[in-house]
mmCIF file of C-alpha atoms in Angstrom:
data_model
loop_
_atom_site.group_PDB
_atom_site.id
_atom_site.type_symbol
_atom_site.label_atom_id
_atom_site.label_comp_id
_atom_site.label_asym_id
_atom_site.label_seq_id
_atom_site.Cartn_x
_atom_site.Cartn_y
_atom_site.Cartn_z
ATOM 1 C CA UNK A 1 91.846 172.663 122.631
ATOM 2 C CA UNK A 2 90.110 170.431 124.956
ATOM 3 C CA UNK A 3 86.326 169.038 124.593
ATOM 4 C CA UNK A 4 84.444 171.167 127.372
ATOM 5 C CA UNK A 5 83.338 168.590 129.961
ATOM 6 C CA UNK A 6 79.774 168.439 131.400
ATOM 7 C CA UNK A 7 79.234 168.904 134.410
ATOM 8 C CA UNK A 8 78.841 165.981 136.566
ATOM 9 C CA UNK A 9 76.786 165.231 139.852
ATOM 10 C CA UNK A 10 79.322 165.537 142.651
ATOM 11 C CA UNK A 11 77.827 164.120 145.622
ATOM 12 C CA UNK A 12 75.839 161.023 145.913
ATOM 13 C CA UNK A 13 72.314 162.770 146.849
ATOM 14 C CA UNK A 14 72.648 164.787 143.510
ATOM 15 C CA UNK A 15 73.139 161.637 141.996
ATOM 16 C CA UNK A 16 69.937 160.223 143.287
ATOM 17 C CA UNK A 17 67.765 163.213 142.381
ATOM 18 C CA UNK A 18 69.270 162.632 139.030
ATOM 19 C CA UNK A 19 68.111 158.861 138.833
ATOM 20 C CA UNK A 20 64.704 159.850 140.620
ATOM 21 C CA UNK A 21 63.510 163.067 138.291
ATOM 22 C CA UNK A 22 62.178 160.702 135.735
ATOM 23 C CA UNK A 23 60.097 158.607 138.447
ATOM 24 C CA UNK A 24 59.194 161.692 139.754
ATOM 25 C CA UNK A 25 57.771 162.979 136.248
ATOM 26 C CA UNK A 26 56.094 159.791 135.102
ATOM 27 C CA UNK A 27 54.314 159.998 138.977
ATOM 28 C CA UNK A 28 53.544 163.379 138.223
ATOM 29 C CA UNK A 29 51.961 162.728 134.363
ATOM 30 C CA UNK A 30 50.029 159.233 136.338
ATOM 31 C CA UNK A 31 48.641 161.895 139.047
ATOM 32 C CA UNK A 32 47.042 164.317 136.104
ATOM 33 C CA UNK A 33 45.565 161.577 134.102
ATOM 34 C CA UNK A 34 43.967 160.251 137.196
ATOM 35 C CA UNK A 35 42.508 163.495 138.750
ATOM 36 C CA UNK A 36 41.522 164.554 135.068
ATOM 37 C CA UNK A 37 39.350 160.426 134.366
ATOM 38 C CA UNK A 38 38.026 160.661 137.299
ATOM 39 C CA UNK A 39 36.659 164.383 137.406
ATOM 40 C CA UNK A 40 34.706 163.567 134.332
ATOM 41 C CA UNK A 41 33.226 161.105 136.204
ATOM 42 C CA UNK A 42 32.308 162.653 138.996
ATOM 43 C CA UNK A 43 30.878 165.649 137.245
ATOM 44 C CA UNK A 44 29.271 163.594 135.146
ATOM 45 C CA UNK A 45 27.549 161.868 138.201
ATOM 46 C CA UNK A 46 27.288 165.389 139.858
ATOM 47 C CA UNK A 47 25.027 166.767 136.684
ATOM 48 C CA UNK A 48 23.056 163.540 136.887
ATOM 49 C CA UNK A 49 21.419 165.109 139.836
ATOM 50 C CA UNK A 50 20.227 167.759 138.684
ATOM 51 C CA UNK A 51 19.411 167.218 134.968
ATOM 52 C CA UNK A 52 19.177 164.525 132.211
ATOM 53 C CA UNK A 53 18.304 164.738 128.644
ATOM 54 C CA UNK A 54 15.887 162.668 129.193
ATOM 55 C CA UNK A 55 13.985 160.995 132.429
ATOM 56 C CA UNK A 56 15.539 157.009 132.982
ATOM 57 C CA UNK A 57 11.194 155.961 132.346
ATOM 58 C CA UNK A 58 11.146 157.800 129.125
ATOM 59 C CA UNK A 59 10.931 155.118 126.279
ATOM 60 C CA UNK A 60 8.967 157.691 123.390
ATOM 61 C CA UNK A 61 12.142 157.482 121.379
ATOM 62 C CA UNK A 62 12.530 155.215 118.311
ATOM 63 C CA UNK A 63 13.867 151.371 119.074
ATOM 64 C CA UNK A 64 17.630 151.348 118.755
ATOM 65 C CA UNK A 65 17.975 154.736 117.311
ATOM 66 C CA UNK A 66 22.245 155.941 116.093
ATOM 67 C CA UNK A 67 23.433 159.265 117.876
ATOM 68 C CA UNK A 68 22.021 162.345 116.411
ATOM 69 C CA UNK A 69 20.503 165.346 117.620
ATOM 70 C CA UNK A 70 17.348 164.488 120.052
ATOM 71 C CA UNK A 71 19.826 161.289 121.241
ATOM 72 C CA UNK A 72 23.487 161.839 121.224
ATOM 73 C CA UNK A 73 24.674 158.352 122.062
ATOM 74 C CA UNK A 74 21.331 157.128 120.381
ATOM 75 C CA UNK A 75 18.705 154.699 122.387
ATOM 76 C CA UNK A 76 18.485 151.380 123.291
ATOM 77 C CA UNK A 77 15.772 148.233 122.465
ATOM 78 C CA UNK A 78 12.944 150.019 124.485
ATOM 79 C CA UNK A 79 13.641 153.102 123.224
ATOM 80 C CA UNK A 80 15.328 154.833 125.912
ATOM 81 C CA UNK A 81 18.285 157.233 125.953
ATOM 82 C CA UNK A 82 21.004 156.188 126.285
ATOM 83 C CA UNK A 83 23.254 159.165 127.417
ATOM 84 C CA UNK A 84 20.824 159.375 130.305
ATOM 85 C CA UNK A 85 21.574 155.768 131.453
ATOM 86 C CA UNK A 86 25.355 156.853 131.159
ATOM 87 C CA UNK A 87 25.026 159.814 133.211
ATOM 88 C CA UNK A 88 22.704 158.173 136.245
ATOM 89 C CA UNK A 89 25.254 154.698 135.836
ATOM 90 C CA UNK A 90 28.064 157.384 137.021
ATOM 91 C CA UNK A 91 26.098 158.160 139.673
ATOM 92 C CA UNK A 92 25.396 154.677 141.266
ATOM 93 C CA UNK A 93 29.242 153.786 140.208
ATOM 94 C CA UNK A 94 30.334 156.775 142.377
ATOM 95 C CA UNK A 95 27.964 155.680 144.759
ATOM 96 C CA UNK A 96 28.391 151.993 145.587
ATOM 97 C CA UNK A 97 32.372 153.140 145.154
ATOM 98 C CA UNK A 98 32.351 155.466 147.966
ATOM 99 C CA UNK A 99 29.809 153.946 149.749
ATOM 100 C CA UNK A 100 31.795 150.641 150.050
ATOM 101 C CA UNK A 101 35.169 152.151 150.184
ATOM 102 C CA UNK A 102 34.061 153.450 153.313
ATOM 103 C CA UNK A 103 32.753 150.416 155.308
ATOM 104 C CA UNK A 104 35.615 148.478 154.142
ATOM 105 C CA UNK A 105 37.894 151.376 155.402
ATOM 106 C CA UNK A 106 35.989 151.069 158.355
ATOM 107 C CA UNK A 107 35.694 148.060 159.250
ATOM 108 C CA UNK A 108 38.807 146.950 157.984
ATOM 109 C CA UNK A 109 41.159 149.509 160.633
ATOM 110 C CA UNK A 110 39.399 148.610 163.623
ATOM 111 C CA UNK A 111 39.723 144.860 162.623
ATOM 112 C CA UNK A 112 43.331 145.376 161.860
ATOM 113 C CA UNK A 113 44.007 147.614 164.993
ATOM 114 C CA UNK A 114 42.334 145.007 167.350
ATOM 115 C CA UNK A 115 44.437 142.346 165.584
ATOM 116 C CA UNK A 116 47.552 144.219 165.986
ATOM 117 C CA UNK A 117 46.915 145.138 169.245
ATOM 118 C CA UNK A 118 45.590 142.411 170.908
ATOM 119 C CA UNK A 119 47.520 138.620 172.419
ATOM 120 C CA UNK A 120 49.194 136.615 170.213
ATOM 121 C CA UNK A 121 46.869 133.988 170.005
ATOM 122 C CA UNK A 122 44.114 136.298 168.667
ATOM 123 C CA UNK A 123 46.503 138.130 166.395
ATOM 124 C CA UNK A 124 47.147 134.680 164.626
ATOM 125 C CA UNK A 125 43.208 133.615 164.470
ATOM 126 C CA UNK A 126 42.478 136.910 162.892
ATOM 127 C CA UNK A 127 45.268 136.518 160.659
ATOM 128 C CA UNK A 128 43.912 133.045 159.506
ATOM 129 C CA UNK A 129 40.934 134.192 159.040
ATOM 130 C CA UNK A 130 41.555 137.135 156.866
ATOM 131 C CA UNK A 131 43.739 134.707 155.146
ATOM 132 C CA UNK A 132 40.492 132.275 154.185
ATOM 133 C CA UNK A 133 38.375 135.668 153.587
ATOM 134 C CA UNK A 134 40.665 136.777 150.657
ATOM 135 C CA UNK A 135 41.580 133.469 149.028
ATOM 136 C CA UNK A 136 37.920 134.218 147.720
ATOM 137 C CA UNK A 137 37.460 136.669 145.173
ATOM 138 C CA UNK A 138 35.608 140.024 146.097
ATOM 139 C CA UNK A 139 32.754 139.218 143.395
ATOM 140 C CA UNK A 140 32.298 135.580 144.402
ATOM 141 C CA UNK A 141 31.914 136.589 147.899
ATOM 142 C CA UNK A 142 29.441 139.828 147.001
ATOM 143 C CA UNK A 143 27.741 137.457 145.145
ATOM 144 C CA UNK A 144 27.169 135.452 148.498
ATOM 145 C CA UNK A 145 25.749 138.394 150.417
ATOM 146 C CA UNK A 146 23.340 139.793 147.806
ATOM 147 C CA UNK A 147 21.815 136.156 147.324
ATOM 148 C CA UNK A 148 21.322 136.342 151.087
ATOM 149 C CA UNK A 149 20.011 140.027 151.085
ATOM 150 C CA UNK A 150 18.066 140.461 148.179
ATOM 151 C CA UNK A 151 19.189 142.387 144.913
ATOM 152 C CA UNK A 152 19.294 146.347 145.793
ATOM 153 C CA UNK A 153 22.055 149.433 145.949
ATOM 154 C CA UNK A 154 22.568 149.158 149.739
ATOM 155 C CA UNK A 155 22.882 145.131 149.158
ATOM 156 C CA UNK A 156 26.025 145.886 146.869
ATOM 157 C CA UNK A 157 26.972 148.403 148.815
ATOM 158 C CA UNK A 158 27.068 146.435 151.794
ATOM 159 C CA UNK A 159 28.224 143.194 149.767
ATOM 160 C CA UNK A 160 31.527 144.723 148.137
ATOM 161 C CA UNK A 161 32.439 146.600 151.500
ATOM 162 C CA UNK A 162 32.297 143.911 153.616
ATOM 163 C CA UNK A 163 34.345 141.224 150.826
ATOM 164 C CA UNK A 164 36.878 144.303 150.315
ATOM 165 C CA UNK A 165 37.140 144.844 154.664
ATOM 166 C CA UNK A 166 39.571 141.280 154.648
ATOM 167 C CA UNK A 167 42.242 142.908 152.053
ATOM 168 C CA UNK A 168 42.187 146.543 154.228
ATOM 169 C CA UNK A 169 42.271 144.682 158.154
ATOM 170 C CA UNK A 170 45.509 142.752 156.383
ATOM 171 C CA UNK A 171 46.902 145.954 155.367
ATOM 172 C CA UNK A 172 46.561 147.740 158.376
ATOM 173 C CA UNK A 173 47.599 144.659 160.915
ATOM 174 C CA UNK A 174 50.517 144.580 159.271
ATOM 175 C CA UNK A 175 51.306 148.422 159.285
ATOM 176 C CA UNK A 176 50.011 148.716 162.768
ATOM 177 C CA UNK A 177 52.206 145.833 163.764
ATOM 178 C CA UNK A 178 55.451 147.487 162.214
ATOM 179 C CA UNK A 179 54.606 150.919 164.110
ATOM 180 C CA UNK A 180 54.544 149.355 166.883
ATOM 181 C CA UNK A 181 57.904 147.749 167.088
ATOM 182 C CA UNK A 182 59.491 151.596 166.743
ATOM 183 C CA UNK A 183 61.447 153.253 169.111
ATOM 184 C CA UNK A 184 58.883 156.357 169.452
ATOM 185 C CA UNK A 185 56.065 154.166 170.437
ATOM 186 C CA UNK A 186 58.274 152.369 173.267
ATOM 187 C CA UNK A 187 59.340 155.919 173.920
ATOM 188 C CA UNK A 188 55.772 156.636 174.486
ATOM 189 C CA UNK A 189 54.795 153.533 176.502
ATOM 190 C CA UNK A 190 57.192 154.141 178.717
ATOM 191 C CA UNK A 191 56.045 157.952 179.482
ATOM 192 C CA UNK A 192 52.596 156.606 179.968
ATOM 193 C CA UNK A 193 51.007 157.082 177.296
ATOM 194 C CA UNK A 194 47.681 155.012 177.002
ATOM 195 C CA UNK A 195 46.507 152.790 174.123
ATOM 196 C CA UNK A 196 44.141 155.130 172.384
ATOM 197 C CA UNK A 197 46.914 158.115 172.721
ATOM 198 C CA UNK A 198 49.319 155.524 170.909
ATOM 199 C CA UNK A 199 46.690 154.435 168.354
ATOM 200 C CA UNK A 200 45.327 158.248 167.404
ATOM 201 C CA UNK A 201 49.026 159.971 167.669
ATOM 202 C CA UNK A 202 51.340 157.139 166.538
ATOM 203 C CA UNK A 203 49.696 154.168 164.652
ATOM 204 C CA UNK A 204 46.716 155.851 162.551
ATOM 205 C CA UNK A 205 49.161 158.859 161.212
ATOM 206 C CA UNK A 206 51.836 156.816 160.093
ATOM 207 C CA UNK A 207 49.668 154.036 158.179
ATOM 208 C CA UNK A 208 46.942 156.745 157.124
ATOM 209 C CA UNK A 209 48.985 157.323 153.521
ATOM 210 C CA UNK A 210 49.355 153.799 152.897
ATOM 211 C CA UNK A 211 45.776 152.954 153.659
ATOM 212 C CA UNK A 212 44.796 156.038 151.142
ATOM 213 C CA UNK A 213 46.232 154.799 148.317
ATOM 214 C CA UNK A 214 45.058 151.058 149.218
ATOM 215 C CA UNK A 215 42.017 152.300 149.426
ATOM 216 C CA UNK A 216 41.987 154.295 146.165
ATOM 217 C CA UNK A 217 42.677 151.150 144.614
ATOM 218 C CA UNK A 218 40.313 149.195 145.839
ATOM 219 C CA UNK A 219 37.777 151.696 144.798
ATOM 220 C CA UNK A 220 38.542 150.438 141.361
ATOM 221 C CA UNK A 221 38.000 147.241 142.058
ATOM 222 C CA UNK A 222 34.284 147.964 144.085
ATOM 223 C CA UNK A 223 33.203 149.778 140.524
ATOM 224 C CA UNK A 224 34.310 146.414 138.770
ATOM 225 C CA UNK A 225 32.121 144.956 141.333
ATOM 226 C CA UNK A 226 29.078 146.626 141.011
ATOM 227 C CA UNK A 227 29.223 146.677 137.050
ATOM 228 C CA UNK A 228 29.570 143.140 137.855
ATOM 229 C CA UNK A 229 26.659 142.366 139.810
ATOM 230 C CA UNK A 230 24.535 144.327 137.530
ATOM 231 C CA UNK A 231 25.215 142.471 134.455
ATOM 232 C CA UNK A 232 24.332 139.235 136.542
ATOM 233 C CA UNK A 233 21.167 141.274 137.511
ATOM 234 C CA UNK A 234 22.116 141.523 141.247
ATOM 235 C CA UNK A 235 22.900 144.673 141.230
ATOM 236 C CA UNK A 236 20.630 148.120 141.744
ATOM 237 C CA UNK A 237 17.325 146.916 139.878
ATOM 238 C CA UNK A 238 15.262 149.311 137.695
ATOM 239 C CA UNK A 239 14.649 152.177 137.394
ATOM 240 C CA UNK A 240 17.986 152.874 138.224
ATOM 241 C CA UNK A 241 20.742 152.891 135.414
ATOM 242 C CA UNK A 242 23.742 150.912 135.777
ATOM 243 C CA UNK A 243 26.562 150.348 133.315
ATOM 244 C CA UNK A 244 26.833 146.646 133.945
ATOM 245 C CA UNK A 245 23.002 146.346 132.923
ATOM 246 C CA UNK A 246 23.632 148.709 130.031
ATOM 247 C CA UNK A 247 26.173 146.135 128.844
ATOM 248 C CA UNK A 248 23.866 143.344 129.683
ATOM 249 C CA UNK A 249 20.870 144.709 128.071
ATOM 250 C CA UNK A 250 23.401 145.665 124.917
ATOM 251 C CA UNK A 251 25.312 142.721 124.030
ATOM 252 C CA UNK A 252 22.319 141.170 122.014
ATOM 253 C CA UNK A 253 22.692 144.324 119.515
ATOM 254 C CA UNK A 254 26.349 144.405 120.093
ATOM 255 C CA UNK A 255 26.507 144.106 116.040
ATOM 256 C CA UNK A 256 23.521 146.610 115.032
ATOM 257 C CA UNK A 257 24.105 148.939 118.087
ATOM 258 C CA UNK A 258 27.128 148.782 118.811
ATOM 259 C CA UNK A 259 27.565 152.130 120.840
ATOM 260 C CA UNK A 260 25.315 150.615 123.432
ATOM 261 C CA UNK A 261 27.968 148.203 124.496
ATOM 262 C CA UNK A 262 30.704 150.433 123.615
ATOM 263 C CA UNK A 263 29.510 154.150 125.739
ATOM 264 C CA UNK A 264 29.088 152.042 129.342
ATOM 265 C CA UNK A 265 32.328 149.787 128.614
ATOM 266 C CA UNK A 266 34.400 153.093 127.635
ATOM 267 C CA UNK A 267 33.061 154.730 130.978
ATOM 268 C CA UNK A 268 34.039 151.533 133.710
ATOM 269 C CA UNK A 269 37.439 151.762 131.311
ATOM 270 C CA UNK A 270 37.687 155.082 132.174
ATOM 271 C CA UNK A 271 37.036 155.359 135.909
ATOM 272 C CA UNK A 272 38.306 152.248 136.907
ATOM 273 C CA UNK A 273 41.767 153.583 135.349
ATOM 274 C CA UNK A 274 41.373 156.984 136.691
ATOM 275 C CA UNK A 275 41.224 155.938 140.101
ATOM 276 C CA UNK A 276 43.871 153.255 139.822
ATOM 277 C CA UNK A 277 46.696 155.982 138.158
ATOM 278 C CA UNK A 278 45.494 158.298 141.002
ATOM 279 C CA UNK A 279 46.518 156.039 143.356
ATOM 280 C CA UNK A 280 49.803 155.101 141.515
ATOM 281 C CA UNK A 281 50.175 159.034 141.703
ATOM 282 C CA UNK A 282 49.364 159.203 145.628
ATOM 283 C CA UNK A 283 51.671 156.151 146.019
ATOM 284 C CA UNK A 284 55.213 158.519 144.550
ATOM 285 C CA UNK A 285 53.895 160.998 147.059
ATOM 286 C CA UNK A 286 52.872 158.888 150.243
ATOM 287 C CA UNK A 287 56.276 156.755 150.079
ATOM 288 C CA UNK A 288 58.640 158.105 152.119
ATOM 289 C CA UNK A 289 61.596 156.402 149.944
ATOM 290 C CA UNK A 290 60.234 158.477 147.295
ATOM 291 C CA UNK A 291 59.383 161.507 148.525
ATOM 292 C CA UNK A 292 62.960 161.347 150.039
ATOM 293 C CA UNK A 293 64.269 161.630 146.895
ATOM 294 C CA UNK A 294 62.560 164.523 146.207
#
């Protein structure tokens, strides 16, 4: 008797579903560990605002206490809890995220649109330009602002957004410019359509899932940021927690408190990769080679 023989893909699609399914399923696993990191995080931040073991001022507990009962992740040199500093430094990490996720989102289309829109001449200054801006790296130029501004949360805020705007107007020049050059938009010129009908019906729908998952990832790199500045003591100043203070503060008792260091580190570890797999996740699902192939 023959071997049976399995069953083989006959047509070239069915062999490409067969080659994608484990892409697909690795996207798939990347999408749950993101959503599930980063909802700790934001519930986390979302308790915050309505209750803390302890208040961020409170120093009656003992110096440099371990976790136990009245402190679970123990205190620091003053004296202060420490699983309240981890719970408000969500909310400021959440908050200088969003905050600058959104101007450089911002700012960064409309540069990008007028770039992509406008004369040659002005296309290729802007293009320089945003060239010089990100040969810089986002902290070195944050840096710059705050020293101009003054230490505070709408100072990093306003310094990570605007350093992160040069890597989004890029992005979306370039998108904008490759839109542009299809066949629906001449299509549409020649029916007379006007520039903002082209912009809000053509150009911002068909870069808006490519811009999402930029963006997502350069959330990541805003909470970096902001940890960043806060260790250098430019960030949100007192009484407001901050992991990158927390891990300032710490690393003198690194050795006889160790989970002072370790609870903020483990927490930018965590959100910075949550945010970054959610993106990788968004990415199988915004490209359209991908979802194809679904």
């Amino acid at each position: 008797m023959s071997a049976p023989v399995r069953n083989q893909p006959e047509t070239a699609a069915e062999q490409l579903v067969e080659v994608a399914a484990p892409s697909r399923r690795r996207g798939h696993a990347t999408l749950v560990i993101g959503v599930i990191l980063t909802s700790i995080v934001v519930v986390t931040a979302l308790v915050s605002l309505f209750w803390l073991p302890y208040p961020l001022s409170d120093i009656s507990g003992g110096r440099l206490e371990g976790p136990g009962s009245a402190h679970l992740l123990g205190t620091d040199r003053l004296g202060r809890d420490l699983m309240s500093q981890l719970m408000a430094g969500a909310r400021i990490a959440l908050t200088v995220g969003a905050g600058a996720v959104l101007l450089a989102g911002t700012l960064g289309t409309l540069v990008g649109l007028a770039a992509a829109l406008a004369k040659p001449w002005v296309d290729d200054t802007v293009s320089a330009t945003l060239d010089v801006i990100i040969a810089f790296p986002v902290l070195l130029l944050a840096m710059l602002v705050v020293a101009v501004q003054g230490a505070s949360l709408g100072s990093a805020i306003l310094a990570i957004g605007l350093a992160m705007s040069a890597v989004i107007a890029r992005l979306t020049r370039i998108l904008s410019r490759r839109v542009l050059q299809e066949q629906f938009v001449t299509a549409a010129r020649t029916s007379g359509t006007r520039l903002p009908g082209i912009v809000g019906r053509h150009i911002l729908p068909n870069i808006a899932p490519t811009l999402a998952v930029s963006l997502a990832l350069q959330f990541g790199v805003a909470v970096l940021a902001e940890a960043s500045l806060s260790y250098l003591g430019l960030g949100a100043p007192p009484p407001n927690a901050s992991w990158g203070r927390m891990l300032q503060e710490a690393q003198g008792t690194v050795l006889t408190a160790p989970v002072g260091a370790l609870a903020p580190g483990i927490a930018i570890i965590a959100l910075v990769l949550g945010v970054n797999f959610l993106a990788d996740g968004l990415r199988e699902f915004a490209d359209p080679t991908r979802r194809g192939s679904r």
